[in-house]
PDB file of C-alpha atoms in Angstrom:
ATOM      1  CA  UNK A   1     -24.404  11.749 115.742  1.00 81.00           C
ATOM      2  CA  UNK A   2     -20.649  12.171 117.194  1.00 94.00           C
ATOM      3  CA  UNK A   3     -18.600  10.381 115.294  1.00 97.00           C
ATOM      4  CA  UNK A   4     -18.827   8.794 111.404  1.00 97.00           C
ATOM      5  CA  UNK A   5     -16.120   5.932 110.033  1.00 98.00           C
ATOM      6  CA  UNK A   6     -16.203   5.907 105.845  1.00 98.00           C
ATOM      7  CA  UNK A   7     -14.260   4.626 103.334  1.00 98.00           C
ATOM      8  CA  UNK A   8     -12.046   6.300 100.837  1.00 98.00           C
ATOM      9  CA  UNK A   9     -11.640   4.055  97.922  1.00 98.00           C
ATOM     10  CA  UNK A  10      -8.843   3.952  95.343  1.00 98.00           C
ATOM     11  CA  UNK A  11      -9.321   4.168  91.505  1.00 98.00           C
ATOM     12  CA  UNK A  12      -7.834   3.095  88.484  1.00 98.00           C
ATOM     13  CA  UNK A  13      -6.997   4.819  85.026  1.00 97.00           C
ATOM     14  CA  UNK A  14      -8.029   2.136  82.691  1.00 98.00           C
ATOM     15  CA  UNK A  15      -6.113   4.181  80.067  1.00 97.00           C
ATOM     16  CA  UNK A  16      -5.018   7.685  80.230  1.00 97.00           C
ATOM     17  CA  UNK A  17      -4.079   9.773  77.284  1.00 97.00           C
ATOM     18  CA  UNK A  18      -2.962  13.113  77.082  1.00 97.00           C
ATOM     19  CA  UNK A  19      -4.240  15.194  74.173  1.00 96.00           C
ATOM     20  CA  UNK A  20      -2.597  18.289  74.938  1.00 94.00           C
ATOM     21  CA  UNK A  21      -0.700  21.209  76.734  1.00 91.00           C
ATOM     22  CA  UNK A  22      -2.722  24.126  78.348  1.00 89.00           C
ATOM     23  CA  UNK A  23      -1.518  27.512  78.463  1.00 86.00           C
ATOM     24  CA  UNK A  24      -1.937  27.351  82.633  1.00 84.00           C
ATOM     25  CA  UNK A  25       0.910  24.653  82.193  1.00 80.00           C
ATOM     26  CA  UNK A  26      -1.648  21.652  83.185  1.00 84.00           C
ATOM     27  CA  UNK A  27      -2.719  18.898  80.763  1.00 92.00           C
ATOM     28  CA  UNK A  28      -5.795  18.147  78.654  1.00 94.00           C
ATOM     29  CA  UNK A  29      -6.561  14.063  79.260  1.00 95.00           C
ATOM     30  CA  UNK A  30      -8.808  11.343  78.627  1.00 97.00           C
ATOM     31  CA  UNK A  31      -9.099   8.319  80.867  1.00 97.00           C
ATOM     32  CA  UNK A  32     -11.504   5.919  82.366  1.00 97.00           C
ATOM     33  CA  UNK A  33     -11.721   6.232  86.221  1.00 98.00           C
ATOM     34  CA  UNK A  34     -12.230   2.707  87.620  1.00 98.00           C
ATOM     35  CA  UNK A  35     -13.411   2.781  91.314  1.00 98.00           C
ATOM     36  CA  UNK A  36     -12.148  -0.074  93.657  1.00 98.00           C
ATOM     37  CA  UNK A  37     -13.938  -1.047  96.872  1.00 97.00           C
ATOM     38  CA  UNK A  38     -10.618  -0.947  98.803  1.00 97.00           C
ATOM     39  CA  UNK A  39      -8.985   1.890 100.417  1.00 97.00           C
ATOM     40  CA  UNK A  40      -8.571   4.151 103.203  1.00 98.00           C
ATOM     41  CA  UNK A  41     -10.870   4.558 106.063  1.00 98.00           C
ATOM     42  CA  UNK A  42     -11.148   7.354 108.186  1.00 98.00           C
ATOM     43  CA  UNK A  43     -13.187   8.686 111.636  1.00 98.00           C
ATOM     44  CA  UNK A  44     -14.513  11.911 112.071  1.00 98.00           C
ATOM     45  CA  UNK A  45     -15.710  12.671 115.887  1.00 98.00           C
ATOM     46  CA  UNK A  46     -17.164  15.348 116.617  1.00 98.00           C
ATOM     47  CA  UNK A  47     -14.917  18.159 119.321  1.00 97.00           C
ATOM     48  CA  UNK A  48     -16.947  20.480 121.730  1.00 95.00           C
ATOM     49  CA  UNK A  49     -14.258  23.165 120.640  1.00 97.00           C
ATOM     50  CA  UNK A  50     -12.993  24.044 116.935  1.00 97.00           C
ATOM     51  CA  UNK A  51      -9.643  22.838 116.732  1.00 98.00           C
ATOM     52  CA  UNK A  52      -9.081  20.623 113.928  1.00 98.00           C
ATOM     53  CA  UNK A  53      -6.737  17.220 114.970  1.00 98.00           C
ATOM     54  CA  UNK A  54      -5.564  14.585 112.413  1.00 98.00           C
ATOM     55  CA  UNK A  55      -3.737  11.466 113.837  1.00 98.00           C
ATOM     56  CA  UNK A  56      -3.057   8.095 111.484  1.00 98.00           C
ATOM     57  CA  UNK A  57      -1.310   5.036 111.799  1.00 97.00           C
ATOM     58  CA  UNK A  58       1.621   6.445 109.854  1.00 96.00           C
ATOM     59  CA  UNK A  59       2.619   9.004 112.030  1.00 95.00           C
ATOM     60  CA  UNK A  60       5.119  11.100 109.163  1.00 94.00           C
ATOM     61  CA  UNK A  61       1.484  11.691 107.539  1.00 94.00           C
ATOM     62  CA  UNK A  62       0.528  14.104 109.862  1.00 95.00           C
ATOM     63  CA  UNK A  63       1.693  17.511 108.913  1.00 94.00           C
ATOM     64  CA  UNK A  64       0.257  20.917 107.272  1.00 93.00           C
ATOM     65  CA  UNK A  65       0.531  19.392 103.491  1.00 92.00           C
ATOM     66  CA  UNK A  66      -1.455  16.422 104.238  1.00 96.00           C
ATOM     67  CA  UNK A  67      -4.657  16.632 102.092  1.00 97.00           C
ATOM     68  CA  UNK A  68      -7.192  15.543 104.767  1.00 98.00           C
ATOM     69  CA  UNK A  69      -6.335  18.657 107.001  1.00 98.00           C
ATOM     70  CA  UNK A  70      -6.428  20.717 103.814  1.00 98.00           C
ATOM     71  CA  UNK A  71      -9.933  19.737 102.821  1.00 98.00           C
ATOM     72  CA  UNK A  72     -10.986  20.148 106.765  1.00 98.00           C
ATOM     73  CA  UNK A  73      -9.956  23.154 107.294  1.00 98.00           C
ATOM     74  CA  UNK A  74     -10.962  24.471 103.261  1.00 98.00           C
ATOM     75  CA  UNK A  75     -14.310  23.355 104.613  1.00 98.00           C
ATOM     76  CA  UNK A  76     -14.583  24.796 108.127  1.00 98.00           C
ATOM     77  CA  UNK A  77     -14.054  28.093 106.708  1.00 98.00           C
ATOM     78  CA  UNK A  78     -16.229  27.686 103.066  1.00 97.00           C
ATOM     79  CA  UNK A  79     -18.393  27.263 105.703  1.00 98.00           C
ATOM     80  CA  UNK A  80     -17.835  29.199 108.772  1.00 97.00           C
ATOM     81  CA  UNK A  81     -18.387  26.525 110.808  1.00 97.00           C
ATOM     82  CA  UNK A  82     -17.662  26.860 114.528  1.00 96.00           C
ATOM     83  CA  UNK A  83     -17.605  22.850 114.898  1.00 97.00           C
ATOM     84  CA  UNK A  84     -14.367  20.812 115.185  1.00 98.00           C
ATOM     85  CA  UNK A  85     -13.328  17.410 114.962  1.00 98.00           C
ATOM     86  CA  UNK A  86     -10.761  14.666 115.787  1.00 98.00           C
ATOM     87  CA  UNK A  87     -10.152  12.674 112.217  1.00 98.00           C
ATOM     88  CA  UNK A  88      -8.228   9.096 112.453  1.00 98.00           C
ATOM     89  CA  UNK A  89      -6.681   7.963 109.030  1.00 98.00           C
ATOM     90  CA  UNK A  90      -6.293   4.778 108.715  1.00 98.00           C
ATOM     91  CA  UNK A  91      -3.967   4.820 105.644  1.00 97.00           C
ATOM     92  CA  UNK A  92      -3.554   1.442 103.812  1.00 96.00           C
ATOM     93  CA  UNK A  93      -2.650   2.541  99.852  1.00 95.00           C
ATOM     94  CA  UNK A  94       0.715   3.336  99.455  1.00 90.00           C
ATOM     95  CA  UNK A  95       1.649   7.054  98.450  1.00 85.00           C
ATOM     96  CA  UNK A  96       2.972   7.631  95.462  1.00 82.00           C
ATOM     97  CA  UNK A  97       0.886   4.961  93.380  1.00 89.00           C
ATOM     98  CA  UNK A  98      -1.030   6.045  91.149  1.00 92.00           C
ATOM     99  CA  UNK A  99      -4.367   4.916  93.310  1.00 96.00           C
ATOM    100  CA  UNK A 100      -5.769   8.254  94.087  1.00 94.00           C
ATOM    101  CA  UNK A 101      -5.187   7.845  97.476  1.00 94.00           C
ATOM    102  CA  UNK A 102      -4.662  11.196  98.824  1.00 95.00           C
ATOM    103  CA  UNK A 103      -7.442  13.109  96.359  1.00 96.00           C
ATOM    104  CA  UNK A 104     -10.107  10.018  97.725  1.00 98.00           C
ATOM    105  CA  UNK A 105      -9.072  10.886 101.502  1.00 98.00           C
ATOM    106  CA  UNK A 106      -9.774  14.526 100.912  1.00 98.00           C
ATOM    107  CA  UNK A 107     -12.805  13.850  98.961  1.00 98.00           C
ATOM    108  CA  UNK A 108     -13.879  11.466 101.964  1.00 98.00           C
ATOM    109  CA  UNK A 109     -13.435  14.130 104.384  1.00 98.00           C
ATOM    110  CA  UNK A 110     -15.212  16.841 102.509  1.00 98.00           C
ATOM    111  CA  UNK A 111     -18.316  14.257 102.653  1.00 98.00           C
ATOM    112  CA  UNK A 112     -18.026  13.376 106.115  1.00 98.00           C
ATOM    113  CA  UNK A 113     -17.636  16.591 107.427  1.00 98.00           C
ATOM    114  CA  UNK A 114     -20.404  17.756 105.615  1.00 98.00           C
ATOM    115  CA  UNK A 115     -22.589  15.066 107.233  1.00 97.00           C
ATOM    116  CA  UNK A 116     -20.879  15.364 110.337  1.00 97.00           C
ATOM    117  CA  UNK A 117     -21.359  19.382 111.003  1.00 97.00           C
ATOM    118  CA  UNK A 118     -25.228  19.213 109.525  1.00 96.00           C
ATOM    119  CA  UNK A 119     -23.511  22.236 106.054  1.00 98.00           C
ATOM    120  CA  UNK A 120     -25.977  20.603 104.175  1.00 97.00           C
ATOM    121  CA  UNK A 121     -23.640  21.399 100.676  1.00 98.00           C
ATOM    122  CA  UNK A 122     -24.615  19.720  97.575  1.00 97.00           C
ATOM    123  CA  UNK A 123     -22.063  17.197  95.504  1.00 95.00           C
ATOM    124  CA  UNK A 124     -21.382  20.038  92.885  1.00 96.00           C
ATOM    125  CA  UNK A 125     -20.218  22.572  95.943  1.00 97.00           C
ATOM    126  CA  UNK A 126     -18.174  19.728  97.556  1.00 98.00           C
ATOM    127  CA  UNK A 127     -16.961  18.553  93.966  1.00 96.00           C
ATOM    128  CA  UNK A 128     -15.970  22.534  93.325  1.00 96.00           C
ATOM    129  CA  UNK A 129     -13.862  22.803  96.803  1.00 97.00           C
ATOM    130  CA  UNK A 130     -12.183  19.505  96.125  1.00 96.00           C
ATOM    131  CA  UNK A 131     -11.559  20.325  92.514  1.00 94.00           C
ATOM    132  CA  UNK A 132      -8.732  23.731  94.269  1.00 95.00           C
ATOM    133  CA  UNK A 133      -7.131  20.641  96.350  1.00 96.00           C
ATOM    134  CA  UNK A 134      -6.996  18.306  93.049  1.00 91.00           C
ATOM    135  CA  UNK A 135      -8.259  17.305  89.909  1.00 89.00           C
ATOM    136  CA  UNK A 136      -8.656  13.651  91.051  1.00 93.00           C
ATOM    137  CA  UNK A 137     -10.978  14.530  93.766  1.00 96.00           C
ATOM    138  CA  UNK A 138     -13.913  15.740  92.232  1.00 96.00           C
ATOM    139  CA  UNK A 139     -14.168  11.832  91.175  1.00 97.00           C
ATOM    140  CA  UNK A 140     -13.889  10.681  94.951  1.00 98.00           C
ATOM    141  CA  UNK A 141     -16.600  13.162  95.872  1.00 97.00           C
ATOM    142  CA  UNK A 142     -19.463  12.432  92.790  1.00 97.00           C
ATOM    143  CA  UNK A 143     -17.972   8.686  93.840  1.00 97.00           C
ATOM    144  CA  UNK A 144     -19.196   7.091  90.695  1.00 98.00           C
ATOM    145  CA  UNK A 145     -16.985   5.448  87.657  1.00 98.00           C
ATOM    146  CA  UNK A 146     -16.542   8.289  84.709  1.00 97.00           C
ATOM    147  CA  UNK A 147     -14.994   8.739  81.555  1.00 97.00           C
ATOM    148  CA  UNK A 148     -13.023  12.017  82.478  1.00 96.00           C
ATOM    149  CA  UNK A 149     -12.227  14.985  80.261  1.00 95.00           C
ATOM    150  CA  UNK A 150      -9.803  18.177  80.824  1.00 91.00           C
ATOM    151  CA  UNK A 151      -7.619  17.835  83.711  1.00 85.00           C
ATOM    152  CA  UNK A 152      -9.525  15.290  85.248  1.00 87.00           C
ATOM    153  CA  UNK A 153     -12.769  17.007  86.521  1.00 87.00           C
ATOM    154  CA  UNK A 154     -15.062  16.991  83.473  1.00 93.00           C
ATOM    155  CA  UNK A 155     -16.441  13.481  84.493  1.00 96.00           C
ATOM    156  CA  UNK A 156     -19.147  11.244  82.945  1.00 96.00           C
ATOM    157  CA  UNK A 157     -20.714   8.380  84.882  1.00 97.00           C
ATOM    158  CA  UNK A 158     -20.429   5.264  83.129  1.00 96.00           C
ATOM    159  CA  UNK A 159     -21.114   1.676  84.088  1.00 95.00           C
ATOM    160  CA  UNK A 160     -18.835  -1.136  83.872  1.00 96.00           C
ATOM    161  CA  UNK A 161     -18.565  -5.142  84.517  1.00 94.00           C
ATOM    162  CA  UNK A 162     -17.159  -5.605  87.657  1.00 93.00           C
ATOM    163  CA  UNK A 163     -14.316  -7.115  87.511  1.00 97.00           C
ATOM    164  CA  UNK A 164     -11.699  -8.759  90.006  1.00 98.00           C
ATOM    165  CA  UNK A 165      -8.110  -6.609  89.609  1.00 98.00           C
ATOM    166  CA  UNK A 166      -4.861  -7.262  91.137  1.00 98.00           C
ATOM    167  CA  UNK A 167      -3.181  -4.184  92.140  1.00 98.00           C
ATOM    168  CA  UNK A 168       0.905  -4.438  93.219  1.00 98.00           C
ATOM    169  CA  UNK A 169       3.040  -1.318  93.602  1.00 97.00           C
ATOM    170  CA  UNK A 170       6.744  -1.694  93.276  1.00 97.00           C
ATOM    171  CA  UNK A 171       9.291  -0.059  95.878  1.00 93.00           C
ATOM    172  CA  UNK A 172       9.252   3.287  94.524  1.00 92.00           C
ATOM    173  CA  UNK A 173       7.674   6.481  95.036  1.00 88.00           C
ATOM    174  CA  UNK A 174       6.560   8.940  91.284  1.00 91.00           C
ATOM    175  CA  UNK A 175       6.451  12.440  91.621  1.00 88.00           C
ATOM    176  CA  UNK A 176       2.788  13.257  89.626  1.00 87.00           C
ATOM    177  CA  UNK A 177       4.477  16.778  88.727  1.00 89.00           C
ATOM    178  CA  UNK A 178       8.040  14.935  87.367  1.00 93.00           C
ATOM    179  CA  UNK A 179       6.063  13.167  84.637  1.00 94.00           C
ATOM    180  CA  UNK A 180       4.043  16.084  83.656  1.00 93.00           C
ATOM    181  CA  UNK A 181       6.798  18.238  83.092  1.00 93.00           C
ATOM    182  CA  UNK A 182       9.276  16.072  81.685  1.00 96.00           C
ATOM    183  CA  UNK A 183      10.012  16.824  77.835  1.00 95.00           C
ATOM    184  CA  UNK A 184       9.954  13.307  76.648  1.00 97.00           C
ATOM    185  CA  UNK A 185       5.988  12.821  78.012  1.00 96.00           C
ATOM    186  CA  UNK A 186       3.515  12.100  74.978  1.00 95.00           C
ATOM    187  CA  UNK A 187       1.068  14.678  74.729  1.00 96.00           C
ATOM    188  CA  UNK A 188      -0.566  14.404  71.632  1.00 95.00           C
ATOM    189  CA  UNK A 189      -2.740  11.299  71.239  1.00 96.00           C
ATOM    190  CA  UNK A 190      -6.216  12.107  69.550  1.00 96.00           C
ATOM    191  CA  UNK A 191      -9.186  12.784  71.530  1.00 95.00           C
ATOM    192  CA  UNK A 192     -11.987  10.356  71.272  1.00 95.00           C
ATOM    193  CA  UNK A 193     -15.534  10.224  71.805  1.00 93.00           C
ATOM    194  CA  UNK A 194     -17.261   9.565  74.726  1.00 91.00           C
ATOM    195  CA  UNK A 195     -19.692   7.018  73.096  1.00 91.00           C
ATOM    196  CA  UNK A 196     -16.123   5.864  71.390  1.00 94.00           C
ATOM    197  CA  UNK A 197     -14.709   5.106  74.861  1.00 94.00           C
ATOM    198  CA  UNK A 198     -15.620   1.414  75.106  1.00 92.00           C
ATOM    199  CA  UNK A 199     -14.104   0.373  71.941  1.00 92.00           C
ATOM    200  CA  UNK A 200     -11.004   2.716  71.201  1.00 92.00           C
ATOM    201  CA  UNK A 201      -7.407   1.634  71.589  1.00 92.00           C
ATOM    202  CA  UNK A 202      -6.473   2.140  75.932  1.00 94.00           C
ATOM    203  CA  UNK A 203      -3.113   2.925  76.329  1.00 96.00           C
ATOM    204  CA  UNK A 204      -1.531   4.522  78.932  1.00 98.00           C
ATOM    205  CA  UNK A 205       1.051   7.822  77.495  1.00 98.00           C
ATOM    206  CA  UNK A 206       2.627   8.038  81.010  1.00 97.00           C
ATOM    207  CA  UNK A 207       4.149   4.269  81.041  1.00 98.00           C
ATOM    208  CA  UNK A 208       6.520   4.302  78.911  1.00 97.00           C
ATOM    209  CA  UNK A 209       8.060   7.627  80.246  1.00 98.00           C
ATOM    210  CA  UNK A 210       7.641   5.889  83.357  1.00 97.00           C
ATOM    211  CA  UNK A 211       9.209   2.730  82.486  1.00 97.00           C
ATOM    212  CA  UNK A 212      12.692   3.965  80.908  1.00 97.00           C
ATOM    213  CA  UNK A 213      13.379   6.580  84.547  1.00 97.00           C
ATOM    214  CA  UNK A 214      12.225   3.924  86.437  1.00 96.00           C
ATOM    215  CA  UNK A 215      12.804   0.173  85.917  1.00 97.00           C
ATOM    216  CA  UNK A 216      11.741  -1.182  88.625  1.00 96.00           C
ATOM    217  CA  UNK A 217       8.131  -0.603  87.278  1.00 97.00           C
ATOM    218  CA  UNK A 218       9.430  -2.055  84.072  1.00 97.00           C
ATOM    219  CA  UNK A 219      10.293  -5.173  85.629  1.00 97.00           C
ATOM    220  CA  UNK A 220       7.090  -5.245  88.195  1.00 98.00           C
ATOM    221  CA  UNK A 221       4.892  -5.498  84.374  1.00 98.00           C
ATOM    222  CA  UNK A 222       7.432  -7.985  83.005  1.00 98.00           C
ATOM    223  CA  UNK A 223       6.379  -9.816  86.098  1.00 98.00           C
ATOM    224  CA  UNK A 224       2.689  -9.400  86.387  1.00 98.00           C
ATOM    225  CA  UNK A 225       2.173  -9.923  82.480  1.00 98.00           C
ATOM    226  CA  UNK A 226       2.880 -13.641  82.902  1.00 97.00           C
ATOM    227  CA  UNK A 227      -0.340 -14.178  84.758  1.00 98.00           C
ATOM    228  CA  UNK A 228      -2.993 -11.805  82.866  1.00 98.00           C
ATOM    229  CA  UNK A 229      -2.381  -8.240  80.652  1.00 97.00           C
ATOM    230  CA  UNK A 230      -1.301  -5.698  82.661  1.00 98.00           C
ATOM    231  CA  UNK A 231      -0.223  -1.652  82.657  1.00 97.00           C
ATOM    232  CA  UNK A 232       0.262   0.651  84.873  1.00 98.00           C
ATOM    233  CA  UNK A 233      -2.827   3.089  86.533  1.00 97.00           C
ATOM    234  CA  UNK A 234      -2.373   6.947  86.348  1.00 95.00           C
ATOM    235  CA  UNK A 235       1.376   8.137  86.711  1.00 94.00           C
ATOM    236  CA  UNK A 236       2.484   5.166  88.931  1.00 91.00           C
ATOM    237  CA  UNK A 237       3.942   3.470  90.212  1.00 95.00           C
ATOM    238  CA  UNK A 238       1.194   1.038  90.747  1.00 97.00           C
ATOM    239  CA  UNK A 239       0.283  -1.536  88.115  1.00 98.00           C
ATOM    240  CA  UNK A 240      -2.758  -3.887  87.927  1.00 98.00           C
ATOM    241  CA  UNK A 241      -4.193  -6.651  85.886  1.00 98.00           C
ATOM    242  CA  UNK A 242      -7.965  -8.160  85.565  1.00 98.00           C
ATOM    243  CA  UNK A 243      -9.030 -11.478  86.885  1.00 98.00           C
ATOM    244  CA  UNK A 244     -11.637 -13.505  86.074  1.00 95.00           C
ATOM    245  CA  UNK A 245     -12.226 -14.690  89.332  1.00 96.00           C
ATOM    246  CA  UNK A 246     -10.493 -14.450  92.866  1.00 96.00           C
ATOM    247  CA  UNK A 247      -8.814 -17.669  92.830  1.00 97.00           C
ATOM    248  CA  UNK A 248      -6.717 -16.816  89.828  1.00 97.00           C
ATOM    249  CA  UNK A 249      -6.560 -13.066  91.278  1.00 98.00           C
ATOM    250  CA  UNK A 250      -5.100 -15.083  94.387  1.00 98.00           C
ATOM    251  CA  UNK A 251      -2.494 -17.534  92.997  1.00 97.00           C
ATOM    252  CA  UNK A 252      -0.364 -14.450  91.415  1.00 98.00           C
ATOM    253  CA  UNK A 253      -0.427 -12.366  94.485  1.00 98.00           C
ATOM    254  CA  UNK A 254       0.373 -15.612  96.116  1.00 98.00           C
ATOM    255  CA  UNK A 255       3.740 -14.840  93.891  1.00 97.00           C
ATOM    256  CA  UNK A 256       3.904 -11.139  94.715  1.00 97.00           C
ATOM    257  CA  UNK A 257       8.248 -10.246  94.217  1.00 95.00           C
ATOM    258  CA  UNK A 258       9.533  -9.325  97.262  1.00 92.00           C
ATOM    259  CA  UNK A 259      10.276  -5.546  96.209  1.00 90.00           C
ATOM    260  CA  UNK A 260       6.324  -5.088  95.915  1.00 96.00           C
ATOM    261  CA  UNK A 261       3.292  -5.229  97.668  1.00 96.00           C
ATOM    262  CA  UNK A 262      -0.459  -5.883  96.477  1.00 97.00           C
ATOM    263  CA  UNK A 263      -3.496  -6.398  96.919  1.00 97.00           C
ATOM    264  CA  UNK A 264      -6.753  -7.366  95.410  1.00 98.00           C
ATOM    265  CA  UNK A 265     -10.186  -5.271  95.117  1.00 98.00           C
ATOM    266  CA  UNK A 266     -13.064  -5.488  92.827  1.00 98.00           C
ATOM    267  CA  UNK A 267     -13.877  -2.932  90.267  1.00 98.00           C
ATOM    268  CA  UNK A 268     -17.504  -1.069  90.985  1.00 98.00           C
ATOM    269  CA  UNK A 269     -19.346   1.181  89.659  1.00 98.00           C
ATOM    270  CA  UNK A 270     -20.641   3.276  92.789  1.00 97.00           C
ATOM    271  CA  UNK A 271     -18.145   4.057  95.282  1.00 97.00           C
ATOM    272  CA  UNK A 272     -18.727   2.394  99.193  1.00 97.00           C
ATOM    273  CA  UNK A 273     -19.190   5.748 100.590  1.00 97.00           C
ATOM    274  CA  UNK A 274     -22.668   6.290  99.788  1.00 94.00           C
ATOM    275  CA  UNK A 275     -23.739   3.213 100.966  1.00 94.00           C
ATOM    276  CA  UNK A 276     -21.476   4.209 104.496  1.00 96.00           C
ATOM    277  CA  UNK A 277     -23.161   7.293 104.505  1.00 95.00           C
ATOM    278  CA  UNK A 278     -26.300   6.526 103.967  1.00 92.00           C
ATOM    279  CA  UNK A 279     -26.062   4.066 106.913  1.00 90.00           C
ATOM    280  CA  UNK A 280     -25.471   7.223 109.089  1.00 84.00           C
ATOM    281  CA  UNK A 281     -28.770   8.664 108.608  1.00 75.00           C
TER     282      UNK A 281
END
């Protein structure tokens, strides 16, 4: 085996609620971590040297900072591997959403490399090197839906319908670090239960924050409210609504505002990239 294409899936919070300040300056959180089966994809091929190369349809991705050469490299020497590889991302959710996007493409590489250079690592090492690159991408590399505690990692597999969600992201890019710090962020909404989880009160304590700095969000939930209840997923600035079916799912995206784009995905329990990499062996 040379070369391995695999998915790296977006997510969304169903609710997120922040239950506290830690001393370390991060947050304590609930939320429910929806998987989609839409994403990323991205190539791995296999290099007779050990250079590490990254190229992607969005060429300004490509630098140092970029999370899949983070995870590649965090990898190769966790490892000390003496393999390289050539890695093609082909990015397709926006940055800056909300959709776990960059956490999923690191998690994605951690598991393809893996396969790719024969490490032979378990989920829980992978999960523990992705968790230094971000709390999200422990999620992308266990790859199943989860209630999530602490800062995002403490994750419990739970099953869910799967439904048909509608997805749009205004024209706008949220710094993750400018919510968290800003002063006027909720931060004390009471924990619940995990076998509370299904019935409590979602919310999300990031969107109205989000909402009053910037309106354009506002106005992209005024919009999508008219055609099914809406919020917005982690710290934007993507918002998303459940269908009952694709048709209806269709006919608002059909009426997608100019300043957005969207697109639809069905909620699942078990992310694609098990079944992509189990089709490798």
């Amino acid at each position: 085996m040379t070369t391995i294409t695999l998915p790296a899936v977006a997510k969304l919070n169903l609710f997120l609620h922040i239950t506290g300040r830690r001393t370390d300056g991060y947050h304590n959180l609930q939320t429910l971590f929806q998987l989609l089966d839409s994403g990323d994809e991205l190539t791995f091929t296999l290099r007779d040297d050990s250079d590490i190369v990254l190229s992607c349809n969005d060429a300004a991705l490509v630098n140092e900072q970029n999370l899949v050469l983070r995870a590649a490299h965090m990898l190769q020497q966790y490892s000390s591997c003496t393999k390289g590889c050539d890695i093609y991302l082909d990015k397709q959710l926006p940055m800056g959403g909300g959709l776990g996007g960059g956490s999923s493409d690191a998690a994605t590489t951690l598991l393809g490399l893996n396969k790719l250079w024969q490490l032979g690592f378990s989920n829980d090492e992978l999960a523990a090197l992705g968790l230094k690159l971000g709390a999200d991408v422990p999620l992308f590399v266990r790859g199943q839906t989860s209630f999530a505690e602490g800062v995002g990692e403490k994750l419990q597999p739970i099953d869910l319908p799967e439904r048909i969600y509608l997805v749009v992201t205004p024209d706008c890019h949220i710094s993750t670090a400018e919510i968290f710090q800003h002063p006027d962020l909720i931060r004390d909404t009471p924990s619940i239960r995990a076998d509370d989880v299904l019935t409590a009160n979602w919310h999300n304590d990031c969107q109205p924050l989000v909402e009053r700095l910037y309106p354009i969000v506002a106005i992209t939930l005024q919009w999508l409210v008219e055609y099914a209840p809406c919020q917005m997923t982690g710290t934007g600035a993507s918002v998303f609504a459940a269908f009952p079916d694709q048709t209806s799912a269709q006919h608002a995206l059909a009426h997608l505002p100019p300043s957005c784009r969207g697109f639809i995905a069905k909620g699942v329990n078990q992310s694609p990239v098990w079944a992509a990499l189990a089709d490798t062996e």
